[in-house]
Amino acid sequence: MIITLTSGAGYGRTPLSAFDAALHDAGIYNYNLLILSSVIPTGAVVKKGIFETKESEHGHRLYVVRAEIRSRESGKCIGAALGWYQLEDGRGVFVEHEEIGETPDAVKGNLAAEVRKSLIDLCRARKYPIIESRLQMKIKTAKVTDSAACVLVVGVYKAEGWE
């Protein structure tokens, strides 16, 4: 199984329309998202990239792990992050974090620290060996201006029709 790690940022007149714009930016705007907990199955491969929306899958279910934040606070920076850790056989865990702050660097720094702490805690709970080089993360930030903003980072597991 390939889990595609995608991200997006968007702006709109409302937080909801900013969310839709971020979904579009990430390539997942015409799906119904079903949020999963954070377990990565055995044999999975996590790859970064923009998810390719297929016209034939309009309205399908899309199974995802998602970190997402919306804001109207002009001048602030918002960020979302997914972190993950995998064993040699592919199984592992995701963690999701969101942050709002004054600068992109502050938001990124806080997100990176929180993701790292959460991954270590989840690995310890599962008795996974903690190998620093396996701690991975993807962070997306945006500056809130005169409109609502949204950023998200999503791990896409699979699309599935309704039949």
PDB file of C-alpha atoms in Angstrom, residues 1-7 26 40 43-52 54 65 82 84 86 90 94 136-138 153-157:
ATOM      1  CA  MET A   1       0.000   0.000   0.000  1.00  0.00           C
ATOM      2  CA  ILE A   2       1.226   3.495  -0.866  1.00  0.00           C
ATOM      3  CA  ILE A   3       0.182   6.344   1.426  1.00  0.00           C
ATOM      4  CA  THR A   4       0.534   9.664  -0.388  1.00  0.00           C
ATOM      5  CA  LEU A   5       1.517  12.581   1.818  1.00  0.00           C
ATOM      6  CA  THR A   6       0.101  15.784   0.343  1.00  0.00           C
ATOM      7  CA  SER A   7      -0.376  19.307   1.664  1.00  0.00           C
ATOM      8  CA  ALA A  26      -3.559  19.391  -2.023  1.00  0.00           C
ATOM      9  CA  ILE A  40       0.254   2.798   9.385  1.00  0.00           C
ATOM     10  CA  GLY A  43       3.881  -3.124   4.191  1.00  0.00           C
ATOM     11  CA  ALA A  44       2.929   0.530   3.703  1.00  0.00           C
ATOM     12  CA  VAL A  45       5.171   2.997   1.888  1.00  0.00           C
ATOM     13  CA  VAL A  46       4.770   6.724   2.639  1.00  0.00           C
ATOM     14  CA  LYS A  47       5.597   8.973  -0.323  1.00  0.00           C
ATOM     15  CA  LYS A  48       5.433  12.757  -0.580  1.00  0.00           C
ATOM     16  CA  GLY A  49       3.647  14.422  -3.489  1.00  0.00           C
ATOM     17  CA  ILE A  50       0.419  16.047  -4.618  1.00  0.00           C
ATOM     18  CA  PHE A  51      -2.437  13.565  -4.737  1.00  0.00           C
ATOM     19  CA  GLU A  52      -3.906  13.273  -8.226  1.00  0.00           C
ATOM     20  CA  LYS A  54      -9.359  11.436 -10.640  1.00  0.00           C
ATOM     21  CA  VAL A  65      -4.984  11.047   8.343  1.00  0.00           C
ATOM     22  CA  LEU A  82       2.127  15.234  10.061  1.00  0.00           C
ATOM     23  CA  TRP A  84       5.462   9.505  11.003  1.00  0.00           C
ATOM     24  CA  GLN A  86       7.897   3.260  10.417  1.00  0.00           C
ATOM     25  CA  GLY A  90       6.365  -0.695   6.993  1.00  0.00           C
ATOM     26  CA  PHE A  94       1.331   9.086  12.212  1.00  0.00           C
ATOM     27  CA  GLN A 136       9.890  11.938   9.619  1.00  0.00           C
ATOM     28  CA  MET A 137       7.649  14.983   9.233  1.00  0.00           C
ATOM     29  CA  LYS A 138       5.983  17.294   6.735  1.00  0.00           C
ATOM     30  CA  VAL A 153      -1.143  18.082   5.640  1.00  0.00           C
ATOM     31  CA  VAL A 154      -2.832  14.818   4.699  1.00  0.00           C
ATOM     32  CA  GLY A 155      -1.795  11.188   4.453  1.00  0.00           C
ATOM     33  CA  VAL A 156      -4.031   9.630   1.778  1.00  0.00           C
ATOM     34  CA  TYR A 157      -4.594   5.892   2.182  1.00  0.00           C
TER      35      TYR A 157
END
